[in-house]
Coordinates of C-alpha atoms in Angstrom, one line a residue:
M80 CA 92.0 58.7 113.1
P81 CA 89.2 58.6 111.1
Q82 CA 86.5 56.2 112.4
T83 CA 85.4 53.0 111.3
G84 CA 83.6 49.7 111.5
E85 CA 82.4 48.8 114.6
L86 CA 82.5 50.3 118.1
L87 CA 85.3 49.1 120.4
D88 CA 83.1 48.3 124.2
G89 CA 82.0 51.3 126.1
Q90 CA 82.5 54.2 122.9
S91 CA 80.1 55.6 121.7
G92 CA 78.8 56.0 119.1
L93 CA 77.7 59.2 117.0
P94 CA 74.2 61.4 118.1
V95 CA 71.2 59.6 116.2
D96 CA 69.5 61.4 113.2
N97 CA 66.0 61.1 115.2
P98 CA 66.3 62.4 118.6
T99 CA 63.5 62.4 121.3
K100 CA 61.8 66.0 121.0
S101 CA 63.1 68.7 123.6
Y102 CA 60.4 70.8 125.3
W103 CA 63.2 73.1 124.7
H104 CA 63.4 72.8 120.8
R105 CA 59.5 73.9 120.8
E106 CA 60.8 77.0 119.9
P107 CA 63.4 76.7 117.8
S108 CA 65.6 80.0 116.3
E109 CA 65.2 80.5 113.1
K110 CA 69.0 81.9 112.2
L111 CA 70.7 78.6 113.8
L112 CA 68.9 75.8 112.3
D113 CA 70.0 73.6 109.2
H114 CA 72.9 76.9 109.8
R115 CA 75.7 76.6 107.8
T116 CA 77.9 79.7 107.8
T117 CA 79.5 79.0 104.2
K118 CA 78.2 76.7 102.5
E119 CA 80.6 74.0 101.6
L120 CA 83.1 73.5 104.9
P121 CA 86.1 75.7 105.1
R122 CA 89.4 73.3 105.2
S123 CA 90.7 74.9 107.6
A124 CA 90.6 77.2 110.9
D125 CA 92.8 78.1 113.5
V126 CA 90.1 76.4 115.8
V127 CA 88.0 73.6 115.7
I128 CA 85.0 73.1 117.5
V129 CA 83.1 70.0 118.5
G130 CA 80.0 70.6 120.0
S131 CA 77.7 73.3 119.7
G132 CA 75.5 72.8 123.6
I133 CA 76.9 75.3 126.8
T134 CA 80.8 73.8 126.8
G135 CA 81.1 74.7 122.6
S136 CA 79.0 77.9 122.8
F137 CA 81.7 79.9 125.6
A138 CA 84.5 78.0 124.6
A139 CA 84.1 80.1 121.3
H140 CA 82.5 83.5 123.0
F141 CA 85.7 83.8 125.2
L142 CA 88.0 81.9 122.3
K143 CA 86.1 85.7 120.7
E144 CA 87.4 88.1 123.1
K145 CA 90.8 86.7 123.8
R146 CA 92.0 86.7 119.7
P147 CA 89.2 88.8 117.4
D148 CA 91.1 87.8 114.6
L149 CA 90.3 83.7 115.0
N150 CA 88.6 82.2 111.9
V151 CA 86.8 79.8 114.7
V152 CA 84.7 76.4 113.4
M153 CA 82.3 74.9 115.5
L154 CA 81.5 71.6 113.8
E155 CA 77.7 70.0 115.1
A156 CA 76.6 66.7 113.6
R157 CA 73.2 68.3 114.2
E158 CA 71.4 71.1 115.2
A159 CA 72.5 73.3 117.1
C160 CA 72.4 72.7 120.9
W161 CA 70.6 69.8 119.7
G162 CA 72.2 67.3 122.2
A163 CA 72.5 66.9 126.6
T164 CA 72.1 70.8 127.0
G165 CA 69.0 71.5 124.0
R166 CA 67.2 68.0 127.1
N167 CA 68.6 68.9 129.8
G168 CA 66.1 69.9 133.0
G169 CA 66.3 73.6 133.2
H170 CA 68.6 73.6 136.2
C171 CA 71.4 76.1 137.3
Q172 CA 72.4 75.1 140.0
P173 CA 75.9 74.8 142.4
A174 CA 76.9 72.2 144.4
I175 CA 77.4 74.4 147.6
Y176 CA 77.6 71.5 150.3
A177 CA 77.7 68.3 148.0
A178 CA 81.2 69.3 147.3
Q179 CA 84.5 70.3 148.4
A180 CA 84.9 74.0 149.2
H181 CA 86.4 75.2 146.3
I182 CA 85.0 73.2 143.1
A183 CA 81.2 74.6 145.2
S184 CA 83.5 78.3 144.9
F185 CA 83.8 77.5 141.2
E186 CA 80.2 77.2 140.5
L187 CA 78.9 79.5 142.3
R188 CA 81.1 81.5 140.2
N189 CA 80.1 80.4 137.4
F190 CA 76.5 81.2 138.2
A191 CA 77.3 84.0 139.3
Y192 CA 79.0 85.0 135.9
L193 CA 76.3 83.7 133.7
K194 CA 73.3 85.8 135.9
A195 CA 75.3 88.4 135.3
L196 CA 75.9 87.7 130.9
V197 CA 72.1 86.9 131.1
E198 CA 70.8 90.2 133.0
D199 CA 73.5 92.1 131.4
L200 CA 73.1 90.9 127.9
S201 CA 69.0 90.9 128.1
I202 CA 69.2 88.0 126.9
P203 CA 66.0 86.3 126.4
C204 CA 66.3 82.6 128.4
D205 CA 63.8 82.8 130.9
W206 CA 65.8 83.2 133.7
R207 CA 64.3 83.5 137.2
S208 CA 66.7 83.1 139.9
T209 CA 64.7 81.1 142.8
S210 CA 65.5 79.3 146.5
G211 CA 66.6 75.5 145.5
V212 CA 64.6 73.3 147.9
H213 CA 66.7 69.3 148.4
A214 CA 64.5 67.0 149.8
F215 CA 66.1 64.0 151.1
Y216 CA 63.2 61.2 152.0
S217 CA 66.0 58.9 153.6
A218 CA 67.2 59.2 157.0
P219 CA 70.6 58.1 157.5
L220 CA 71.2 60.4 154.0
F221 CA 70.2 63.2 155.6
A222 CA 71.7 62.9 159.0
E223 CA 74.9 62.6 156.5
V224 CA 73.6 65.7 155.1
R225 CA 73.2 67.5 158.1
R226 CA 76.7 66.8 159.4
V227 CA 78.1 68.0 155.7
V228 CA 76.6 70.7 156.3
D229 CA 77.9 71.4 160.1
D230 CA 81.1 70.4 159.4
L231 CA 80.5 73.5 156.8
A232 CA 79.3 75.8 159.0
G233 CA 82.8 75.6 161.1
A234 CA 84.7 75.6 157.8
Y235 CA 83.6 77.8 155.5
P236 CA 80.4 79.8 157.1
D237 CA 80.9 82.2 153.1
L238 CA 79.8 79.1 151.5
A239 CA 77.1 77.2 155.0
A240 CA 75.6 81.1 154.4
N241 CA 74.3 80.3 150.6
V242 CA 72.2 77.3 152.5
A243 CA 70.0 75.9 155.7
V244 CA 68.9 73.4 156.7
V245 CA 64.8 72.1 157.2
T246 CA 64.3 69.3 160.0
R247 CA 61.1 67.6 161.8
G248 CA 60.1 69.3 164.7
E249 CA 60.0 68.3 167.7
G250 CA 57.8 65.7 168.7
E251 CA 57.0 64.7 164.2
G252 CA 57.1 61.7 164.5
E253 CA 54.8 60.8 167.2
S254 CA 52.0 63.7 166.0
G255 CA 52.8 65.0 162.2
K256 CA 53.1 68.0 162.8
G257 CA 55.4 70.6 163.0
D258 CA 58.9 71.4 161.5
G259 CA 61.9 72.6 163.0
L260 CA 65.3 74.8 161.0
A261 CA 68.2 74.3 161.4
G262 CA 71.0 76.7 160.7
T263 CA 68.6 79.9 159.4
P264 CA 70.8 83.0 158.6
A265 CA 69.3 85.8 160.6
Y266 CA 69.5 88.0 157.6
L267 CA 66.0 86.6 156.6
L268 CA 63.2 88.1 156.4
E269 CA 60.3 87.1 159.1
G270 CA 58.2 85.5 156.3
E271 CA 60.9 83.7 154.7
R272 CA 61.9 82.2 157.3
R273 CA 58.1 80.9 158.2
E274 CA 58.2 79.3 155.1
L275 CA 61.7 77.0 155.6
T276 CA 58.8 74.3 157.0
L277 CA 58.3 71.8 155.3
G278 CA 54.8 71.9 154.8
G279 CA 56.2 75.1 153.5
L280 CA 58.8 73.9 151.5
R281 CA 55.7 71.6 149.7
V282 CA 57.4 68.3 151.0
P283 CA 55.7 67.6 153.8
G284 CA 57.1 63.9 153.8
A285 CA 60.4 64.8 153.2
E286 CA 63.0 63.6 155.9
G287 CA 64.8 67.0 155.9
A288 CA 65.7 69.2 153.1
V289 CA 68.3 71.9 152.8
V290 CA 67.6 74.4 151.0
Q291 CA 70.4 77.2 148.4
W292 CA 69.5 80.7 148.7
N293 CA 72.1 80.5 144.5
A294 CA 70.1 78.6 141.8
A295 CA 68.1 79.9 138.9
S296 CA 65.1 78.1 136.0
L297 CA 66.3 78.5 132.7
W298 CA 65.6 77.8 129.0
P299 CA 68.9 76.8 127.8
Y300 CA 68.5 76.1 124.3
K301 CA 67.6 80.0 124.5
L302 CA 70.7 81.3 126.3
V303 CA 73.1 79.1 123.8
A304 CA 71.2 80.0 120.9
F305 CA 71.8 83.2 122.3
V306 CA 74.8 83.4 122.2
L307 CA 75.5 82.0 119.2
E308 CA 73.7 84.0 117.0
R309 CA 75.4 87.5 118.7
L310 CA 79.3 85.1 117.5
L311 CA 77.2 85.0 113.7
A312 CA 76.4 89.0 114.3
A313 CA 79.7 89.7 114.8
N314 CA 81.0 88.4 112.0
G315 CA 83.0 91.3 109.6
A316 CA 81.5 93.8 112.0
G317 CA 84.7 95.9 112.7
A318 CA 88.9 95.7 111.6
E319 CA 89.7 94.2 114.6
A320 CA 87.1 91.7 113.9
A321 CA 89.2 90.3 111.2
G322 CA 88.5 87.0 111.9
S323 CA 84.9 85.0 111.8
F324 CA 83.1 82.5 113.2
N325 CA 81.4 80.1 111.2
L326 CA 78.9 77.3 112.5
Q327 CA 78.6 74.3 110.3
T328 CA 75.0 71.9 111.3
N329 CA 74.1 68.7 110.8
T330 CA 78.0 68.1 109.8
P331 CA 79.2 64.8 113.1
A332 CA 82.8 64.9 112.9
T333 CA 83.8 61.4 112.3
G334 CA 87.5 61.3 112.9
L335 CA 90.3 62.5 113.9
S336 CA 93.8 62.9 112.6
A337 CA 97.3 64.8 113.2
A338 CA 100.5 64.5 111.7
S339 CA 102.7 68.0 110.7
P340 CA 102.4 70.6 109.0
P341 CA 105.2 71.9 106.1
A342 CA 107.1 74.5 106.8
S343 CA 105.1 77.1 104.7
L344 CA 102.1 75.9 106.4
S345 CA 100.8 79.2 108.3
S346 CA 97.5 79.7 110.3
P347 CA 95.1 80.8 108.5
G348 CA 93.4 84.1 111.5
G349 CA 97.2 84.8 112.6
S350 CA 98.4 83.1 114.5
S351 CA 101.9 80.8 113.4
S352 CA 102.0 76.6 113.4
T353 CA 105.8 76.1 113.6
T354 CA 107.2 73.1 111.2
A355 CA 107.3 71.3 114.8
S356 CA 103.3 71.2 116.0
P357 CA 101.1 69.0 114.8
V358 CA 98.0 69.4 112.0
W359 CA 94.6 68.5 113.2
T360 CA 92.4 67.3 110.4
V361 CA 88.6 66.4 112.1
H362 CA 86.7 64.0 109.3
T363 CA 82.8 64.4 108.7
P364 CA 80.6 63.0 105.9
R365 CA 81.0 66.4 104.1
G366 CA 84.9 66.5 104.1
T367 CA 87.9 67.6 106.5
V368 CA 88.8 70.9 108.1
S369 CA 92.5 71.0 109.9
A370 CA 93.9 73.5 112.7
P371 CA 97.2 73.7 114.8
R372 CA 94.0 73.5 117.9
V373 CA 90.8 71.8 118.3
L374 CA 88.3 70.8 121.4
L375 CA 86.3 68.8 121.8
A376 CA 83.4 70.5 123.5
T377 CA 81.7 66.5 122.9
N378 CA 80.7 65.5 126.8
A379 CA 79.0 61.4 127.0
Y380 CA 80.4 61.5 123.0
T381 CA 84.0 62.6 123.4
S382 CA 84.7 58.4 123.4
H383 CA 83.3 58.0 119.4
L384 CA 86.7 60.7 118.3
L385 CA 89.2 59.3 121.5
P386 CA 88.0 55.5 122.1
S387 CA 90.7 56.1 125.2
F388 CA 87.7 57.7 127.0
A389 CA 85.6 55.1 126.9
D390 CA 85.9 54.0 130.0
L391 CA 87.2 57.6 131.3
I392 CA 83.1 58.8 130.0
V393 CA 80.5 57.1 129.9
P394 CA 77.1 57.6 128.0
T395 CA 74.1 58.0 130.3
R396 CA 70.8 58.6 129.4
G397 CA 68.4 60.5 131.0
Q398 CA 64.7 61.4 131.0
V399 CA 62.6 64.5 131.9
S400 CA 59.1 64.8 131.2
A401 CA 56.8 68.0 130.9
L402 CA 53.4 67.6 133.1
K403 CA 50.4 70.0 132.8
P404 CA 50.0 71.4 136.9
P405 CA 47.1 69.4 138.3
E406 CA 43.1 70.7 137.3
Q407 CA 42.1 72.8 139.5
Q408 CA 39.4 75.4 141.7
P409 CA 40.1 78.1 142.8
A410 CA 38.8 79.7 146.0
A411 CA 38.6 82.8 144.5
P412 CA 38.6 84.3 141.2
S413 CA 41.6 86.5 141.4
D414 CA 43.5 83.8 142.9
P415 CA 46.9 83.2 140.6
P416 CA 47.4 79.1 139.3
L417 CA 49.9 77.5 140.4
D418 CA 53.7 78.5 141.0
I419 CA 56.0 76.0 143.9
G420 CA 58.3 79.0 144.0
H421 CA 62.0 76.4 143.3
T422 CA 63.8 74.4 141.9
Y423 CA 64.0 71.1 143.0
Y424 CA 65.6 67.5 143.9
I425 CA 64.4 64.8 145.4
V426 CA 67.0 61.9 146.3
G427 CA 66.2 59.2 148.4
E428 CA 63.8 56.6 149.1
P429 CA 63.2 55.4 153.3
D430 CA 64.7 52.2 152.7
N431 CA 67.3 53.0 150.2
A432 CA 69.2 55.9 149.9
M433 CA 70.3 57.0 146.9
E434 CA 67.1 55.0 145.0
R435 CA 65.7 58.3 144.3
D436 CA 67.4 61.3 142.7
D437 CA 64.8 63.5 140.8
Y438 CA 64.7 66.8 139.8
L439 CA 61.9 69.6 138.8
V440 CA 61.2 72.6 137.9
Q441 CA 58.3 75.2 136.7
R442 CA 58.2 77.0 133.9
P443 CA 56.1 80.3 134.5
P444 CA 52.7 80.7 133.7
P445 CA 50.2 79.9 131.3
P446 CA 51.0 76.7 130.8
A447 CA 53.5 77.0 133.9
E448 CA 54.3 73.2 133.0
L449 CA 56.0 71.5 135.7
V450 CA 59.4 69.8 134.0
F451 CA 59.9 66.7 135.9
G452 CA 63.5 64.2 135.5
G453 CA 65.2 61.5 136.6
G454 CA 63.9 58.1 137.4
R455 CA 66.6 56.2 136.0
R456 CA 66.9 53.5 138.5
H457 CA 63.8 52.1 135.8
A458 CA 65.3 52.4 133.0
K459 CA 67.3 48.9 131.6
G460 CA 71.1 49.0 133.7
R461 CA 69.5 52.6 134.9
G462 CA 70.8 54.1 131.2
V463 CA 73.8 53.4 131.4
G464 CA 76.3 53.5 128.0
V465 CA 73.5 54.7 126.4
W466 CA 74.0 57.1 123.6
D467 CA 71.0 57.3 121.5
D468 CA 67.8 59.2 122.4
G469 CA 66.0 58.3 120.1
S470 CA 63.6 56.7 122.2
V471 CA 62.3 57.0 125.7
D472 CA 62.0 54.5 128.5
E473 CA 58.2 53.7 128.7
P474 CA 59.0 52.9 132.6
V475 CA 60.1 55.8 133.4
A476 CA 58.1 57.7 131.2
W477 CA 55.0 56.5 133.5
Y478 CA 57.2 57.0 136.6
L479 CA 57.2 60.3 136.0
R480 CA 53.5 60.7 135.4
G481 CA 52.3 59.3 138.2
E482 CA 55.7 60.2 141.2
L483 CA 55.3 63.5 141.2
G484 CA 52.6 64.3 143.5
S485 CA 53.0 61.7 145.6
V486 CA 56.5 64.1 146.9
L487 CA 55.2 67.5 146.0
D488 CA 52.2 69.0 147.7
L489 CA 50.4 70.3 144.6
S490 CA 47.4 72.2 146.1
L491 CA 46.7 75.1 144.7
H492 CA 47.0 77.3 148.3
S493 CA 49.2 78.5 149.2
P494 CA 50.7 74.8 151.3
S495 CA 50.8 75.9 155.4
S496 CA 53.9 76.2 157.6
K497 CA 52.5 73.6 159.8
T498 CA 52.4 69.9 158.2
E499 CA 48.7 67.2 159.4
G500 CA 49.5 63.5 159.7
G501 CA 49.4 60.8 162.7
G502 CA 49.8 57.5 164.1
G503 CA 54.0 57.7 164.0
S504 CA 53.5 57.5 160.4
H505 CA 54.6 61.4 157.6
P506 CA 52.5 63.3 156.8
T507 CA 51.8 62.4 152.5
V508 CA 50.4 64.1 149.9
K509 CA 48.1 63.1 147.3
K510 CA 49.3 61.3 144.6
Q511 CA 48.2 61.9 141.4
D512 CA 48.8 60.9 137.7
L513 CA 50.2 64.4 135.2
E514 CA 49.1 64.5 132.0
P515 CA 53.1 65.5 129.9
T516 CA 52.4 68.0 126.8
Y517 CA 56.6 67.2 125.6
E518 CA 58.7 63.1 126.9
W519 CA 62.2 63.0 125.8
T520 CA 65.2 62.0 126.8
G521 CA 69.2 63.2 126.4
I522 CA 71.7 62.0 127.3
M523 CA 74.8 62.7 129.7
G524 CA 78.9 62.3 130.1
Y525 CA 79.6 60.5 132.9
S526 CA 82.8 60.8 134.5
R527 CA 84.8 57.9 136.0
D528 CA 86.2 60.0 139.1
G529 CA 82.4 62.0 138.7
H530 CA 84.5 65.3 137.6
P531 CA 85.1 67.2 134.4
F532 CA 87.7 66.5 132.2
V533 CA 89.3 69.9 130.9
G534 CA 92.8 70.1 129.4
R535 CA 95.0 69.6 126.5
V536 CA 94.5 65.2 125.6
P537 CA 98.5 63.3 126.4
S538 CA 99.2 61.3 123.7
S539 CA 98.6 58.5 125.6
L540 CA 95.5 59.3 125.3
G541 CA 95.0 60.2 121.2
G542 CA 96.3 63.5 121.4
G543 CA 99.1 64.7 120.0
P544 CA 103.6 64.8 121.2
D545 CA 103.1 65.3 124.3
D546 CA 106.7 68.3 123.5
D547 CA 104.5 70.5 121.3
D548 CA 104.3 73.8 122.4
A549 CA 101.8 73.9 125.5
D550 CA 99.6 75.9 123.5
V551 CA 99.2 73.5 120.1
G552 CA 96.7 70.3 120.0
L553 CA 93.9 68.6 121.1
Y554 CA 91.6 69.9 123.3
V555 CA 88.8 68.2 126.4
C556 CA 85.7 69.6 127.8
A557 CA 83.6 67.0 129.1
G558 CA 81.8 65.2 131.0
Y559 CA 79.4 66.8 134.1
T560 CA 77.7 63.4 135.1
G561 CA 74.8 65.4 134.8
H562 CA 75.4 68.5 136.4
G563 CA 76.9 70.6 133.9
M564 CA 75.2 74.5 133.7
P565 CA 77.1 75.4 137.1
N566 CA 80.4 74.1 135.6
A567 CA 80.5 74.2 132.5
V568 CA 80.6 78.2 131.2
L569 CA 84.3 79.1 134.1
S570 CA 85.2 75.3 132.1
A571 CA 85.7 76.5 128.3
K572 CA 86.8 79.3 129.6
A573 CA 89.5 77.6 130.8
A574 CA 90.3 75.3 127.9
V575 CA 91.0 78.6 126.1
D576 CA 93.3 80.2 128.8
M577 CA 95.2 76.6 128.4
M578 CA 95.1 76.5 124.3
Y579 CA 95.7 80.3 124.3
G580 CA 97.5 81.5 127.3
D581 CA 96.4 83.4 130.4
G582 CA 97.4 86.7 129.7
D583 CA 93.3 88.4 130.7
G584 CA 94.5 88.6 134.6
D585 CA 91.0 87.9 135.4
G586 CA 92.6 84.1 136.6
A587 CA 90.7 84.5 139.5
E588 CA 87.7 84.2 138.1
V589 CA 88.4 80.5 136.4
D590 CA 90.4 79.2 139.1
L591 CA 89.5 75.5 137.7
P592 CA 89.9 72.9 140.4
P593 CA 93.3 70.7 140.2
E594 CA 90.4 67.6 140.4
Y595 CA 89.8 69.1 136.3
E596 CA 92.7 68.8 135.1
L597 CA 93.1 66.1 132.8
T598 CA 96.2 64.8 133.2
E599 CA 97.9 61.8 133.2
Q600 CA 98.5 61.7 136.7
R601 CA 94.2 61.7 137.7
V602 CA 92.7 59.3 134.7
A603 CA 95.7 56.4 136.6
A604 CA 94.2 57.2 139.6
A605 CA 90.6 57.2 138.4
R606 CA 91.6 53.8 136.4
R607 CA 92.9 52.7 139.7
G608 CA 89.9 53.2 141.8
D609 CA 92.0 55.8 144.2
E610 CA 88.8 58.3 143.6
V611 CA 85.4 57.3 144.7
A612 CA 84.5 56.0 140.8
V613 CA 81.1 56.5 139.4
V614 CA 81.9 53.8 137.3
D615 CA 81.4 51.2 139.7
S616 CA 83.1 47.4 138.2
K617 CA 79.5 46.3 137.5
G618 CA 79.7 49.3 134.9
T619 CA 76.2 51.0 136.7
L620 CA 76.7 54.6 138.1
Y621 CA 76.3 55.6 141.7
A622 CA 72.9 58.3 141.8
D623 CA 73.3 61.7 141.3
F624 CA 73.1 62.8 144.7
G625 CA 75.9 60.1 145.8
H626 CA 78.6 62.4 146.3
L627 CA 77.2 63.1 149.4
L628 CA 78.0 60.3 151.5

């Protein structure tokens, strides 16, 4: 039904009209700004996609690959890719050791697909393949991480080959010098082996670190903008493209309703609908659009259209800053600018394993800004239940400006493979405040059991009658718990395959983890707490790396 009146307890509102300005929106696509493919909102379509981030854009990409004849309408409440994808930290990194093996493999396939697509199409999104450093500042947490990686090496050596554990060297607790390496792949060059020390990784004060070889930084908005522009450019391009892709920005979806169509109704893109199949109507301030299939790629905002998801996908506000590197004098005019060389996760505090969950990438020079996010513990209620990204939390902003220099060696010169220190204390790096160029917030969709929800919505959650044709109805692909970049693309493909059948013979490419599938049984288990819930009984969230434990 169309949403009217006050929100229910826990239900998300609509994306606000005045969001904070993200670094990634500093160079918006002229083709996409204020874009409406047709002046008027179409009254009908084969498929309506709500949301234009990475999930919605790639769902449209896969739909048009599978069925060029389809008429696809995409609704976006704000500008294209103005939600979480356009407001994240610029990472794409699979959780190789911090997830079950089949989920890690799924995330690796996502990463490989995206990397290949960027290379094949020469997508100008500043994709930079690198290694990911996970620095742990809690001894108990790092000990558990080592156990997890050891178990992975025994059971799944092909996955374990993608990671290395970096430990403090013998005697380092007394002298503060030396680092050790465990599980280094034999194929690493000697120079790379030397770099794999805590000092060489620029985290001399950490208890230990894990290095993953499959990681990337990128400009996420430009990736999605390329996909959307390509879809729009294909409109009318040949007989096989008889269908269309219609993007309607600044058109929020305010409600849903379903009704059985009259016998005379036929789908406009050549697909048939029967009197037994419901027609879904999406309501907007500009009118309605109806289709036999609707995909909600709405992540944190899903419960606005489906109130039954209020306790399943919880909006949670995160915050990111783009920081100028510290001003330093090079030893010689020919010395290169600061290049931290990796992407980073910075996890845990000495007295609390889950009190820190920060993340960092660096933009290419110039200006080589450090894009640093996290600090949710300084936000009121950790940002849980907040769906308004129109402001920043000042305590988080201060933390992000001043914290990075205390955990990461930001010296201009190449870091040493050895660290200095003494007296039994860990070596430290220079604490300094960095100047922000952008500070912004974004809304993540935290899933109750930590996994995305992908699939057809059953009637018990607000979907249509459960005895309809399996490929007709209301679908959801959302709830990434702050980990969407290495999950969303093939999750979107899985949703498309559910909608139109997987006749491509490439099901192995997707092989969606069963934990991601939206079923009534999974929802009931999550609500009973059979899984490790991301949302605990007090409504607060485990830190982003909580599933390591």
